[in-house]
Coordinates of C-alpha atoms and ligand atoms in Angstrom, one line a residue:
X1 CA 0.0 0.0 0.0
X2 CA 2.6 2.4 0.6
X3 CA 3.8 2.4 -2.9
X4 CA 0.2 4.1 -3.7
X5 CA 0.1 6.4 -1.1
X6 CA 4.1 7.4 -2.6
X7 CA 2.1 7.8 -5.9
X8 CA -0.6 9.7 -4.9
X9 CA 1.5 12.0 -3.0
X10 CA 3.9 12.4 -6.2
X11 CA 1.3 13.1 -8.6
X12 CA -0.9 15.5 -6.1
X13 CA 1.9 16.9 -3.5
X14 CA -0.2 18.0 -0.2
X15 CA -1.5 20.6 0.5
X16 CA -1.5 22.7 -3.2
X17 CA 1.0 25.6 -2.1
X18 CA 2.7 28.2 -4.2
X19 CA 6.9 28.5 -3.3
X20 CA 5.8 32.0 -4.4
X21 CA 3.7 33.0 -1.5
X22 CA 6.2 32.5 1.1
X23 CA 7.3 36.0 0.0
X24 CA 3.9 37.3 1.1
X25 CA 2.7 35.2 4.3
X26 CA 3.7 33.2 7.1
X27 CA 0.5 30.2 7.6
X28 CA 0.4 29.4 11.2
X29 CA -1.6 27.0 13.1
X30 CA -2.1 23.9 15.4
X31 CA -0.1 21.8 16.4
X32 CA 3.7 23.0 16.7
X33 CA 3.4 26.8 17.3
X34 CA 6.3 26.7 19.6
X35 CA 4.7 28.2 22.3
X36 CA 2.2 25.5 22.4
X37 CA 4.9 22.9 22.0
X38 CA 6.6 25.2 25.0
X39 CA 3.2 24.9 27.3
X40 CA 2.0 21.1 26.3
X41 CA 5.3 19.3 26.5
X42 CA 7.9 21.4 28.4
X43 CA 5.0 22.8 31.2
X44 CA 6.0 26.5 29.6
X45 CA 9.8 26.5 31.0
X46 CA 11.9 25.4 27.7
X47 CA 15.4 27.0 28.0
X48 CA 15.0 28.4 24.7
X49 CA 18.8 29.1 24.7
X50 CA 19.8 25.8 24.1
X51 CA 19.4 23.8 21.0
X52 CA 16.4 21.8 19.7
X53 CA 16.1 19.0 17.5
X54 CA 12.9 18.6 15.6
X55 CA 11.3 15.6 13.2
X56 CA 8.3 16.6 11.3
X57 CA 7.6 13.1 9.5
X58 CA 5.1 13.2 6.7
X59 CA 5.8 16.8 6.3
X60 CA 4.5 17.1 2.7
X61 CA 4.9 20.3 1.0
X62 CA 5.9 22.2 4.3
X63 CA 3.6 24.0 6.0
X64 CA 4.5 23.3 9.6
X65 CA 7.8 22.8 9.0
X66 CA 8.2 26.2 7.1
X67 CA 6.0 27.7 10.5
X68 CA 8.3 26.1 12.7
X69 CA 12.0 27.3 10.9
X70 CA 10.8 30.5 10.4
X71 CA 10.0 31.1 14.1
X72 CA 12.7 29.2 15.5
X73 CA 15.4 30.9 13.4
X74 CA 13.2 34.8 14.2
X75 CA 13.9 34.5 17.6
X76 CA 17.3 32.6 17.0
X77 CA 16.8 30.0 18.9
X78 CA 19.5 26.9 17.7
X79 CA 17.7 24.1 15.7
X80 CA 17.9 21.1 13.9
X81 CA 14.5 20.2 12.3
X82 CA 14.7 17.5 10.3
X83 CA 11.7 16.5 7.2
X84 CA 11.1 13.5 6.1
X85 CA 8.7 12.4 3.6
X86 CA 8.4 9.8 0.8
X87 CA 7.3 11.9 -1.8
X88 CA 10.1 13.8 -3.8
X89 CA 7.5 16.1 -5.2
X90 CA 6.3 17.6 -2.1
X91 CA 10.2 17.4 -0.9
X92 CA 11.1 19.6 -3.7
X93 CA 7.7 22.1 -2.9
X94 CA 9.1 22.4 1.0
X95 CA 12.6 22.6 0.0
X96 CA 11.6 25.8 -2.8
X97 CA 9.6 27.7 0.0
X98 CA 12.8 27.2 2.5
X99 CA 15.3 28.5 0.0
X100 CA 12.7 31.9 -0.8
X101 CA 12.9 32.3 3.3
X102 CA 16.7 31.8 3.3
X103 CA 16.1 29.3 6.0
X104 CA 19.4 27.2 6.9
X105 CA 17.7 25.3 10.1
X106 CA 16.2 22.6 8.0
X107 CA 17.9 18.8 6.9
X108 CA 15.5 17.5 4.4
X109 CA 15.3 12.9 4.2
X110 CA 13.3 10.7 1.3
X111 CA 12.2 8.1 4.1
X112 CA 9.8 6.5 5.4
X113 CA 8.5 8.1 9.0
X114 CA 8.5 4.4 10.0
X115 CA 12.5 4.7 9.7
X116 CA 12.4 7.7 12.4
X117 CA 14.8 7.1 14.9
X118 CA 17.6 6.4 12.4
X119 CA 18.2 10.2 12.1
X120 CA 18.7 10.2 16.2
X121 CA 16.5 11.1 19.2
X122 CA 14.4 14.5 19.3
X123 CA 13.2 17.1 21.7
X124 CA 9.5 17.5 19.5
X125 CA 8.1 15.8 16.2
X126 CA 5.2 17.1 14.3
X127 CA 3.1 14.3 12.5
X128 CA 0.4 16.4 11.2
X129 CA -2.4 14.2 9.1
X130 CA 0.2 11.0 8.0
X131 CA -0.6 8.8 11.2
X132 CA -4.6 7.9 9.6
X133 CA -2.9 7.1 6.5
X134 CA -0.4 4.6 7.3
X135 CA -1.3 0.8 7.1
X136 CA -0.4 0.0 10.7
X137 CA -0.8 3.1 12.6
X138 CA 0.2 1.5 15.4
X139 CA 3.7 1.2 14.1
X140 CA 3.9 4.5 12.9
X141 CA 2.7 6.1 16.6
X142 CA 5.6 3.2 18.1
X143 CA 8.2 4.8 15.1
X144 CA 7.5 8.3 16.9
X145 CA 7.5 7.5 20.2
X146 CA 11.1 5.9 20.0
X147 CA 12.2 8.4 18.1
X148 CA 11.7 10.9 20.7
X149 CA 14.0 12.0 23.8
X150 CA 12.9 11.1 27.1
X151 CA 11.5 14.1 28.0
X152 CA 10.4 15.2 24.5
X153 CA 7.2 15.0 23.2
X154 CA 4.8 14.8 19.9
X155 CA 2.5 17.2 18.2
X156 CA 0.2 15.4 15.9
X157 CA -3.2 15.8 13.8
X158 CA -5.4 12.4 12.9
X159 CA -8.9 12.2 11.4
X160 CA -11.9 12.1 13.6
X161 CA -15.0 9.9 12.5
X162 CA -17.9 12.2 13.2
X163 CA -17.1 15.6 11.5
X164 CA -16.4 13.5 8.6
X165 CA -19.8 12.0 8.4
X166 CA -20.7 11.0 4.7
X167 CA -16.7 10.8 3.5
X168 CA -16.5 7.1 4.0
X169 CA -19.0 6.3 1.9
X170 CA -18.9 8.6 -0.6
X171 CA -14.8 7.3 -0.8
X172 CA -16.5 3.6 -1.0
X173 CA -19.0 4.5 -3.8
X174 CA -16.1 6.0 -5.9
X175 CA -13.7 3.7 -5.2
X176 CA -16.3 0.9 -6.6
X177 CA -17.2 3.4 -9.5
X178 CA -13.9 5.4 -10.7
X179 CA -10.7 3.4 -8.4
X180 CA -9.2 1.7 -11.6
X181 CA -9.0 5.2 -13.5
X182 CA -5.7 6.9 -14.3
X183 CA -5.6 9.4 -11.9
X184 CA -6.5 12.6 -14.0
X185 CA -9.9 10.8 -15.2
X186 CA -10.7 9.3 -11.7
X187 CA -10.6 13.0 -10.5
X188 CA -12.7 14.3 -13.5
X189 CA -15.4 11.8 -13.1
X190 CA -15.2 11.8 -9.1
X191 CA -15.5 15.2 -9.5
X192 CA -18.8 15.0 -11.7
X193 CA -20.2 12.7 -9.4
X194 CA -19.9 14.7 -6.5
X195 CA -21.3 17.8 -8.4
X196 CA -24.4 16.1 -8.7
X197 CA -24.8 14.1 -5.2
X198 CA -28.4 14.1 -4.1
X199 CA -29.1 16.7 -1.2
X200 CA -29.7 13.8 1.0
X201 CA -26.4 12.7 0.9
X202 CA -24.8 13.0 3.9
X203 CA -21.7 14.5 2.5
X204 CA -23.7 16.7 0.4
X205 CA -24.9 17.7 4.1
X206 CA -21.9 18.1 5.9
X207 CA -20.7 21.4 6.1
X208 CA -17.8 20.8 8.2
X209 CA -15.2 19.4 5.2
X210 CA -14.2 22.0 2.6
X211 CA -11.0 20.5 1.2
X212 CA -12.3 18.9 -1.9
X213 CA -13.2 22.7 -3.2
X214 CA -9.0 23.4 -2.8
X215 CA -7.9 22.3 -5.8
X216 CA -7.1 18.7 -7.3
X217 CA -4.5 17.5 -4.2
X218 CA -7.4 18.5 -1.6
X219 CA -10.3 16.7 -3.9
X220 CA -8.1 14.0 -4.1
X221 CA -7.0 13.9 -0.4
X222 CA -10.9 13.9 1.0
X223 CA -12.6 11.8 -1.5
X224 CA -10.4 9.4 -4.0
X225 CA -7.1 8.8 -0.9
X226 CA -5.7 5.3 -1.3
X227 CA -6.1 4.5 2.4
X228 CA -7.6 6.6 5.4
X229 CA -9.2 5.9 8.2
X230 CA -10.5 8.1 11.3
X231 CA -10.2 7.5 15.2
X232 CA -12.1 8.1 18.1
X233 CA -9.9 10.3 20.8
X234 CA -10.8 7.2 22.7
X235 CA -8.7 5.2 19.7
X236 CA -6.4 8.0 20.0
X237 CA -5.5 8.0 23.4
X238 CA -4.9 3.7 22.7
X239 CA -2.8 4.2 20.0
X240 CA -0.5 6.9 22.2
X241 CA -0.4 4.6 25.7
X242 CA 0.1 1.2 23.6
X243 CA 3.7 3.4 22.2
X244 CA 4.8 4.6 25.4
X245 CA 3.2 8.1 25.1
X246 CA 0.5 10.1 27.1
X247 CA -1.9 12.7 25.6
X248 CA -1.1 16.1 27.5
X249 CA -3.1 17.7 25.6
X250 CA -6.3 18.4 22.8
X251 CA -6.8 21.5 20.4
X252 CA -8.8 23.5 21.4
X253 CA -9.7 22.0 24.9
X254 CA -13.1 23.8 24.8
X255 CA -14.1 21.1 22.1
X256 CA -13.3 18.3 24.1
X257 CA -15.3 19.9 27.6
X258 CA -18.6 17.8 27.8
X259 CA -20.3 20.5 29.7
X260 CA -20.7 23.2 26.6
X261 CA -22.6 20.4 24.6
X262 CA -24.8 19.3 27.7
X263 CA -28.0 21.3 30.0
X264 CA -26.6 23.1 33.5
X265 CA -28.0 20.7 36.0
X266 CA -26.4 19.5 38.8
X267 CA -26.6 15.6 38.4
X268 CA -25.4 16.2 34.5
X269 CA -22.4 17.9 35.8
X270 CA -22.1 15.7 38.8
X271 CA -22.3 12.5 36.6
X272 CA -19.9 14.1 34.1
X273 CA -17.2 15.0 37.3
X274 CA -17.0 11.5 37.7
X275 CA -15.7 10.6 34.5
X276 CA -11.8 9.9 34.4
X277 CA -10.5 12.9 31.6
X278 CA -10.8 10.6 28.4
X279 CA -14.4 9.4 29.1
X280 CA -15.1 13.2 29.2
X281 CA -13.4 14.0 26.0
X282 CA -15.1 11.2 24.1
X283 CA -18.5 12.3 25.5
X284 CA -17.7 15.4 24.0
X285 CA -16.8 14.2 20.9
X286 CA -20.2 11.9 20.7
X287 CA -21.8 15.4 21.5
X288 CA -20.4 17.6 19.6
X289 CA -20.8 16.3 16.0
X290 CA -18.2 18.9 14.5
X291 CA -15.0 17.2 15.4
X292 CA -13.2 16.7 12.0
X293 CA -9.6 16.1 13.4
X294 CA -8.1 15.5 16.6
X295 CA -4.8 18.3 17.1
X296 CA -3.2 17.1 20.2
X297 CA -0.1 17.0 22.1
X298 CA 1.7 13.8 23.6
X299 CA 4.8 13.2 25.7
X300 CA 6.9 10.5 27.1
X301 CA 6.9 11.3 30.9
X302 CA 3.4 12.3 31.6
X303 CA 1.2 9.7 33.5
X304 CA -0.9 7.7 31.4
X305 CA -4.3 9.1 32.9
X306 CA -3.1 12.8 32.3
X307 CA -5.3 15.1 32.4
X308 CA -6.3 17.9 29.3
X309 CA -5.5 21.5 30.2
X310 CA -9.7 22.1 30.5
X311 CA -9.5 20.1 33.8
X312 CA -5.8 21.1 35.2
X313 CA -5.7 24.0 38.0
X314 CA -3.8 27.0 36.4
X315 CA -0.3 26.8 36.8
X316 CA 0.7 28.4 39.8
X317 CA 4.9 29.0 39.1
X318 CA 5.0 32.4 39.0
X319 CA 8.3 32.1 36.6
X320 CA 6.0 31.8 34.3
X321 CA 5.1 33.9 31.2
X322 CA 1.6 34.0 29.6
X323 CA 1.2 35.1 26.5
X324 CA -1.8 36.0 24.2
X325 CA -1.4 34.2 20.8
X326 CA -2.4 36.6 18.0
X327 CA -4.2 39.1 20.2
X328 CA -3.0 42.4 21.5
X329 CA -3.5 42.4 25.0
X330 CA -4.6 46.4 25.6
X331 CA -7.2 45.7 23.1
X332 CA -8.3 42.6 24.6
X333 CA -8.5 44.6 28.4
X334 CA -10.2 47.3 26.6
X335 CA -13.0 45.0 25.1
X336 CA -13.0 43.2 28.4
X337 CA -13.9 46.4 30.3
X338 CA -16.4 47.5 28.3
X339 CA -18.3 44.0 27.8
X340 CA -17.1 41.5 30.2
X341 CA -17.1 38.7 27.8
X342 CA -15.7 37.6 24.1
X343 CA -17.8 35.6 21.4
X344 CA -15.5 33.1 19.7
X345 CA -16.1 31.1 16.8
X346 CA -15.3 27.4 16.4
X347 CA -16.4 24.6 14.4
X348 CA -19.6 25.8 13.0
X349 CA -21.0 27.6 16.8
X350 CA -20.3 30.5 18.6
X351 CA -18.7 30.5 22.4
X352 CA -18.7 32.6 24.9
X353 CA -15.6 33.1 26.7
X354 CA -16.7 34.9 30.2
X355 CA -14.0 37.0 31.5
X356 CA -14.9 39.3 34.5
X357 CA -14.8 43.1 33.9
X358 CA -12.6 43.8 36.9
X359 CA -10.0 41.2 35.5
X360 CA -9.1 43.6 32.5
X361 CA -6.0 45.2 34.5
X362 CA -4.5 41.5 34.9
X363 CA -5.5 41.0 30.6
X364 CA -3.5 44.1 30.0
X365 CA -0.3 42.9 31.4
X366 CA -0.3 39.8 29.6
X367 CA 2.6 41.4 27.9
X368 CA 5.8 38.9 28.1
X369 CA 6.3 39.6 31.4
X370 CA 6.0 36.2 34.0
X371 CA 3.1 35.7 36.8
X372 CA 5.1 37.1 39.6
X373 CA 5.6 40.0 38.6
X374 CA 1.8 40.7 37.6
X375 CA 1.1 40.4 40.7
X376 CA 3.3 42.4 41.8
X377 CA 2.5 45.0 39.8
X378 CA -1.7 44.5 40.8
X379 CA 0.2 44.9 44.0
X380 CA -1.7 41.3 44.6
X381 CA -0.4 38.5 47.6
X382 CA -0.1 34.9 46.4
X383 CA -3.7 33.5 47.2
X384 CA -6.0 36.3 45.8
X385 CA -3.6 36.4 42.0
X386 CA -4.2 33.1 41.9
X387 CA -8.0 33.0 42.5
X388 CA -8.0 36.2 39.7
X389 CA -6.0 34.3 37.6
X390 CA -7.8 30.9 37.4
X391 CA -10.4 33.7 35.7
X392 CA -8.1 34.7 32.8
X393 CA -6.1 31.2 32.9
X394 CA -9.5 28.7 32.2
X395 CA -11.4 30.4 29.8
X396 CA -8.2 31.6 27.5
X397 CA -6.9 28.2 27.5
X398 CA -9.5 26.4 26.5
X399 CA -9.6 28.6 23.6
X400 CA -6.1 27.8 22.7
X401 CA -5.5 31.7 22.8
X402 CA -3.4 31.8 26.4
X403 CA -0.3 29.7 26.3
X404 CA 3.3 30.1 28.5
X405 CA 6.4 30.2 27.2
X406 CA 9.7 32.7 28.4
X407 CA 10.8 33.2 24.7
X408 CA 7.4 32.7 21.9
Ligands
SAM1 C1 -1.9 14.7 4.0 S1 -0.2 15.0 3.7 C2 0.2 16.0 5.1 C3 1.4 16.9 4.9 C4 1.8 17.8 6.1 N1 2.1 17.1 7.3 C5 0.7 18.8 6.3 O1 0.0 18.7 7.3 O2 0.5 19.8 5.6 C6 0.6 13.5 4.2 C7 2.0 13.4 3.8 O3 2.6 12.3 4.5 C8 3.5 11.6 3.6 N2 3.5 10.2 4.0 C9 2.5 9.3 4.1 N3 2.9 8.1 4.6 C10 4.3 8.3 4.8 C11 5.3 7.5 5.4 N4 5.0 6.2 5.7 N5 6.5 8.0 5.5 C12 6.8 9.3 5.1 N6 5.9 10.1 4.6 C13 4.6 9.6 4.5 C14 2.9 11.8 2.2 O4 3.8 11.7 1.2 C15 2.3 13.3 2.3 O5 3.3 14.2 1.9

């Protein structure tokens, strides 16, 4: 099987990107912004003044890998980030976009991930949507996990069933209909039978997939991929223990909270309290209905019943810094005193994120500078910061927009 997926990948490099465009944008995201990577596996105190060695395996035609280099090297932090990927195509796509950035960081590998810990033991790997399509994920996950340090850790994105209602049959029907095609006529056909799908279709009615509409390497990708499958973050979290690893933590954590998809009444909460963390994060997911992918974190040394950041107490080292991710934090006070609450988008609903008028002054000095001396500053003792700033701390996290790191 691997040969086709080589194929597929060499005919349709993943995701369509433009060498070009480096020149105008940076694209960001989840998993392995390094100050998520800082938070999730190094509990927000990575020495960012000594080296780091990175594997992205499966890193196609670079976007994480182009994220990571190009922050690393911004904030010239030593690194050694290592691609690998069996498809020369998208090798040659990430290895154009480096060259336009001038970025010198990168050691680029025609391999299979499954070959990992040949190129030595790292502090973080990214494995962003290659695990679903491997035909034994388990060895893949097992591949990863022994390629890491000790106390290093993955970032890593699989499919999740539910969001992707309606793709597995609509791969099936095609498959049956168009699978023996060369590929340029299996994606014309495909593409006129999905054109005309009936509305009852349950792809036809899922709004949550869009990547058949980006280009021919997303069509191909969603609907005509030689092998995917989706898991559960039940099957995740299997998957992760049986390797050695421990999920530390899920993107965004709001998804993955039982209670926004469930009434506020006190045996519901009370019943869901009693769950251990991954029973709760699966009820979610069986709630939710919108969760397309799982983006989570794993490492080697956390216990195997960790728990996600939604449940943890806020961190209470005041070495710590917080820091906003893409948000100013003046403006962010300012909104905060005037409406005591933000409206955030995800995954097809709206959330509120409650924040407290009075805890705008705290908001505004989210600015790089660590706990202690916010408090400080608020002129607050030990026990009342930290009661203000389980109030910023919870609802930020869960939105993914609050993270800790001393450098990113
Ligand atoms: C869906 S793309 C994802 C690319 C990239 N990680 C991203 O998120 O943009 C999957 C990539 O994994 C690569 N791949 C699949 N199986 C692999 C394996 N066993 N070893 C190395 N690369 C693999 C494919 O060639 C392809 O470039």
């Amino acid at each position: 099987m691997t040969h086709k997926i080589r194929d597929q990948y060499e005919q349709l490099p993943y995701p369509e990107r433009d060498p070009a465009d480096e020149k105008k944008r940076l694209i960001t995201g989840s998993p392995s912004h390094p100050g998520e990577i800082d938070t999730y596996i190094f509990g927000g105190m990575r020495d960012w003044s000594q080296p780091i060695k990175i594997l992205v395996a499966g890193g196609g035609t670079g976007d994480s890998l182009i994220m990571l280099a190009s922050m690393l090297a911004a904030k010239k932090v030593t690194a050694a980030i290592h691609y690998i990927d069996l498809s020369h195509a998208a090798r040659k796509i990430a290895e154009q976009r480096a060259e336009i950035r001038g970025l010198q960081n990168i050691i680029f590998h025609s391999d299979d991930i499954l070959n990992a810990s040949s190129y030595g033991a790292f502090d973080y790997i990214d494995c962003c949507g290659v695990l679903h399509h491997l035909e034994e994920p388990q060895a893949g996950f097992k591949a990863l996990a022994d390629a890491l340090k000790p106390e290093g850790g993955l970032g890593g994105m699989v499919y999740a069933p539910f969001g992707r209602t309606g793709i597995y049959p609509l791969q099936a029907a095609l498959r049956s209909l168009v699978g023996d095609l060369p590929t340029r006529e299996k994606l014309s056909q495909a593409k006129k039978i999905v054109e005309g799908l009936p509305e009852t279709n349950w792809f036809s009615k899922n709004d949550f997939v869009g990547d058949h509409k980006n280009g021919d390497a997303g069509f191909y990708d969603l609907l005509l991929h030689a092998q995917d499958r989706a898991f559960t973050v039940t099957q995740l979290n299997t998957y992760l223990q049986r390797a050695g690893l421990g999920l530390c933590g899920l993107i965004e954590p709001i998804l993955y909270n039982p209670s926004k998809y469930l009434p506020d009444e006190a045996e519901i909460r009370t019943r869901v309290k009693q769950m251990p963390p991954i029973e709760q994060a699966q009820l979610a997911e069986n709630l939710s209905g919108a969760i397309k992918t799982h983006v989570f974190y794993a490492c080697k040394s956390v216990s195997k019943e960790s728990p996600f950041s939604h449940l943890n107490p806020p961190p209470t080292n005041m070495q710590l810094v917080p820091r906003l991710k893409n948000i100013d934090p003046e403006k962010l006070a300012n909104h905060v005193t005037k409406k005591g609450r933000l409206t955030i988008g995800l995954n097809g609903r709206s959330y509120d994120c409650v924040l407290a008028k009075k805890l705008a002054p705290m908001i505004a000095l989210i600015d790089g500078r660590p706990l202690g001396n916010i408090a400080s500053t608020l002129g607050l003792d030990p026990i009342s910061f930290q009661n203000q700033w389980r109030q910023v701390h919870h609802p930020l996290s869960e939105f993914n927009v609050l993270y800790y790191s001393r450098k990113f």
